[in-house]
Amino acid sequence: MTTLIIGGSGFLGAELIRQATTAEQATAATYATRPGDAAQALWYPLDLRDASRLDAVMSEVRPRLVINASSSGADWAVTAQSPIRLAMTAARHGARLVHVSSDAVFSGSRVHYDESSLPDPVTPYGAAKAAAETGVLAVHPEAVVARTSLIIGDGGSVHERLVHELAAGTRDGALFTDDIRCPVHVADLAAALLELASGNSSGIHHVAGPDAVSRHELGILIARRDGLDASTLPTGLRSDSPLPGALDVRLDSRETQRKLSTPLRGARAVLHGAISGPPGAN
């Protein structure tokens, strides 16, 4: 079975490639600007807005599984319309599809959100992600839409780099104490996505950690793990800032966890001491 990772040069995409190739799956991956470092994957340049190029890649790779791990901003053509185009193409080629979505589809007014919760985004990015979810499942009902939260790792995530830059004083900003999410380790997320893809799951799934932490608490955990002085991390309130977006969004992943053998660990467990990772992650 060939697995095609859309957005393979990104943080999540790279981990998906690593785990898929470790499991001896034939793997191909796409990139928007430059290929990733994984020599095990066959790399293809792809702009998801280009329908003819997408069809050409699918025809050449002939994947049994497509995982859309691409990441972009609030551009409607990229974030909302392109995943629907991908889902239509995957369905036409008879490929299984896993589409990665975001907790940005929620406003935070309810705080706790399970898979039955209806999206109510408050940002253009969240609206685009919500539209993509609806469109993907409309044209490819057997697809999996996996909502996740902040993705952390062993030092390579944007959140970890931010903490290091703030601690070193090389970047301005603050870690908000009122901005709460449920972070997940990239190895857990990738393993869960591949496990969902290997079964008969379809529809909406939540794939996030069980710990609800503020961005400031997450920063402290990262700093302590990495030997940084956590007291140097600047704090603030998102509610006092001009940044749009929800404050407190907690994805309830218990229903999805019951289907998985992959443990979805919380940020406190992941960042306390050494990270062992799920089976086969190291």
C-alpha positions in Angstrom: 0.0 0.0 0.0 1.4 3.4 -0.9 0.7 6.3 1.5 0.7 9.8 0.1 1.4 12.6 2.7 0.2 16.0 1.6 2.4 18.6 3.3 5.2 16.1 4.0 7.8 18.8 4.6 5.9 20.2 7.6 6.4 19.2 11.2 3.5 16.7 11.3 4.1 15.5 7.8 7.7 14.6 8.6 6.7 12.5 11.5 4.0 10.8 9.4 6.7 9.9 6.8 9.0 8.6 9.5 6.4 6.3 11.1 5.0 5.1 7.7 8.4 4.2 6.4 9.4 2.6 9.7 6.3 0.4 9.2 7.7 -0.4 5.7 4.9 1.4 3.9 5.7 2.7 0.5 5.5 6.5 1.0 5.3 9.5 -1.2 5.0 13.1 0.0 4.3 16.5 -1.4 5.8 19.9 -0.8 4.9 23.5 -1.6 8.3 25.1 -1.7 11.0 22.6 -1.0 11.1 18.8 -0.1 11.7 17.6 3.3 14.7 15.7 4.6 13.3 12.2 4.5 15.1 10.3 1.8 12.7 7.3 2.2 9.8 9.1 0.6 9.4 10.0 -3.1 8.8 13.8 -3.2 6.4 15.7 -5.5 5.9 19.5 -5.8 2.3 20.3 -5.4 0.1 23.4 -5.1 -3.3 22.0 -4.0 -5.0 24.8 -5.9 -3.8 23.3 -9.1 -6.4 20.6 -10.0 -4.5 19.2 -13.0 -1.3 18.9 -11.1 -3.1 17.2 -8.2 -4.7 14.7 -10.5 -1.3 14.0 -12.2 0.4 13.3 -8.8 -2.5 11.0 -7.8 -2.3 9.2 -11.1 1.5 8.6 -10.8 1.5 7.7 -7.1 -1.7 5.7 -7.1 -2.0 5.8 -3.3 -4.3 3.6 -1.2 -4.2 6.2 1.5 -3.9 10.0 1.4 -3.2 12.0 4.6 -3.6 15.8 4.3 -1.2 17.3 6.9 -0.7 20.5 5.0 -0.8 23.7 7.0 -1.7 27.2 5.8 -3.4 30.4 7.0 -6.7 31.9 6.4 -6.5 32.0 2.6 -9.9 30.6 1.6 -8.7 29.0 -1.7 -5.9 27.1 0.1 -7.5 26.3 3.5 -11.2 25.8 2.6 -11.4 24.9 -1.1 -8.2 22.9 -1.7 -9.0 20.1 0.8 -12.4 19.7 -0.9 -10.6 19.4 -4.2 -8.2 16.8 -2.7 -11.2 14.8 -1.2 -12.9 14.8 -4.6 -9.7 13.6 -6.3 -9.0 10.9 -3.6 -12.6 9.6 -4.0 -12.3 9.4 -7.7 -9.0 7.5 -7.4 -10.5 5.1 -4.8 -8.1 6.3 -2.1 -8.8 6.5 1.6 -8.4 10.0 3.0 -7.5 11.4 6.4 -7.9 15.2 6.6 -6.3 17.0 9.6 -8.4 19.8 11.0 -8.1 22.1 14.0 -9.7 23.2 17.2 -9.9 26.7 15.6 -13.3 25.6 14.3 -14.7 26.4 17.8 -15.4 29.7 19.5 -14.6 28.6 23.1 -18.0 29.6 24.3 -18.7 26.0 25.4 -15.1 25.3 26.5 -15.5 21.5 26.2 -16.0 20.1 22.7 -16.6 16.5 21.7 -17.1 15.2 18.2 -20.8 16.0 18.2 -20.2 19.7 18.8 -21.0 21.9 15.9 -18.4 24.3 14.6 -18.8 28.0 15.5 -15.6 29.7 14.4 -14.7 33.2 15.3 -11.7 33.8 12.9 -11.3 33.6 9.2 -8.9 30.7 9.6 -11.4 28.8 11.8 -14.1 29.4 9.2 -12.0 28.1 6.4 -11.1 25.0 8.4 -14.8 24.4 9.3 -15.8 24.8 5.6 -13.1 22.3 4.6 -14.5 19.7 7.1 -18.0 20.0 5.7 -16.9 19.9 2.1 -14.5 17.0 2.6 -17.2 14.8 4.2 -19.8 15.8 1.6 -17.7 14.6 -1.3 -15.8 11.7 0.4 -18.1 10.4 3.2 -15.7 7.6 4.1 -13.0 10.1 4.9 -11.7 10.7 8.4 -11.6 14.4 9.6 -9.2 14.5 12.6 -9.4 17.7 14.7 -6.3 18.4 16.8 -4.8 21.1 18.9 -1.3 22.5 19.6 1.3 20.1 18.3 4.4 19.7 20.3 7.5 17.5 19.9 11.0 16.9 21.2 12.1 20.5 20.4 11.1 21.1 16.7 7.6 22.5 17.0 6.8 26.2 16.6 5.6 26.3 20.2 8.9 25.0 21.5 11.0 27.3 19.3 8.9 30.2 20.5 9.7 29.4 24.2 13.4 29.2 23.5 13.3 32.6 21.6 11.3 34.3 24.4 13.7 32.9 27.1 16.7 34.1 25.2 15.2 37.5 24.6 15.5 37.3 20.9 11.8 37.6 20.2 9.1 39.9 21.5 5.8 38.6 22.7 4.1 36.9 25.7 2.7 33.6 26.6 -1.0 34.0 27.5 -2.3 32.7 30.7 -5.9 32.7 29.5 -5.4 30.9 26.2 -6.1 27.2 26.9 -5.7 24.2 24.6 -5.1 20.5 24.8 -1.6 19.9 23.2 -0.6 16.6 21.7 2.8 15.1 20.9 3.5 14.9 17.2 4.5 11.2 17.5 1.2 10.4 19.3 -0.8 12.3 16.7 0.9 10.7 13.7 0.5 7.2 15.1 -3.2 7.9 15.8 -3.8 9.2 12.3 -2.2 6.2 10.8 -4.1 3.9 13.1 -7.4 5.6 12.1 -6.5 5.2 8.5 -5.8 1.5 8.8 -9.3 0.8 10.1 -12.9 1.5 9.1 -13.3 4.8 10.9 -14.9 7.7 9.1 -16.3 11.1 10.0 -15.2 13.5 12.8 -12.6 12.5 15.3 -10.8 14.5 18.0 -7.1 13.7 18.4 -5.6 15.8 21.2 -4.1 15.3 24.6 -6.1 15.0 27.8 -4.4 17.9 29.6 -5.9 21.4 29.2 -3.0 23.9 29.7 -2.5 27.6 29.0 0.1 28.7 26.6 2.1 30.0 29.6 1.9 26.7 31.5 3.0 24.9 28.3 5.9 27.3 28.0 6.9 26.6 31.6 6.8 22.8 31.0 8.9 23.2 27.9 11.4 25.5 29.6 11.8 23.1 32.5 12.3 20.1 30.2 15.0 22.0 28.2 16.8 23.5 31.2 15.7 27.1 30.6 14.8 29.7 33.2 11.0 29.6 33.2 10.9 32.8 35.2 12.1 34.8 32.2 9.1 33.9 30.1 6.9 37.0 29.6 3.2 36.5 30.4 0.1 38.3 29.3 -3.7 38.0 28.7 -5.0 37.2 25.2 -8.2 38.9 26.2 -6.2 42.2 26.6 -4.5 41.7 23.2 -5.8 42.6 19.7 -5.3 39.0 18.5 -8.5 37.4 17.4 -9.5 33.9 18.4 -11.0 31.7 21.0 -9.7 31.7 24.6 -10.5 28.3 26.1 -11.0 25.4 23.7 -10.7 21.9 25.1 -11.1 19.0 22.7 -12.6 15.9 24.3 -10.8 13.0 22.6 -12.1 10.2 24.9 -14.4 8.7 22.2 -11.6 8.5 19.7 -9.1 7.3 22.3 -11.4 4.3 23.0 -10.9 3.2 19.4 -7.1 3.5 19.5 -4.3 1.5 20.9 -2.1 4.6 20.5 -2.1 6.5 23.8 -2.8 10.2 23.5 -0.6 11.6 26.2 -1.2 14.9 28.0 1.3 17.8 27.8 2.3 17.3 31.5 3.2 13.7 31.0 5.0 14.3 27.7 7.1 17.2 28.9 8.0 15.9 32.4 11.4 14.3 31.9 12.4 12.2 29.0 9.8 11.4 26.2 9.6 7.8 25.4 7.0 8.1 22.7 4.6 5.5 21.5 5.7 2.0 20.5 8.0 2.3 17.5 8.4 6.1 17.8 12.1 6.1 18.7 
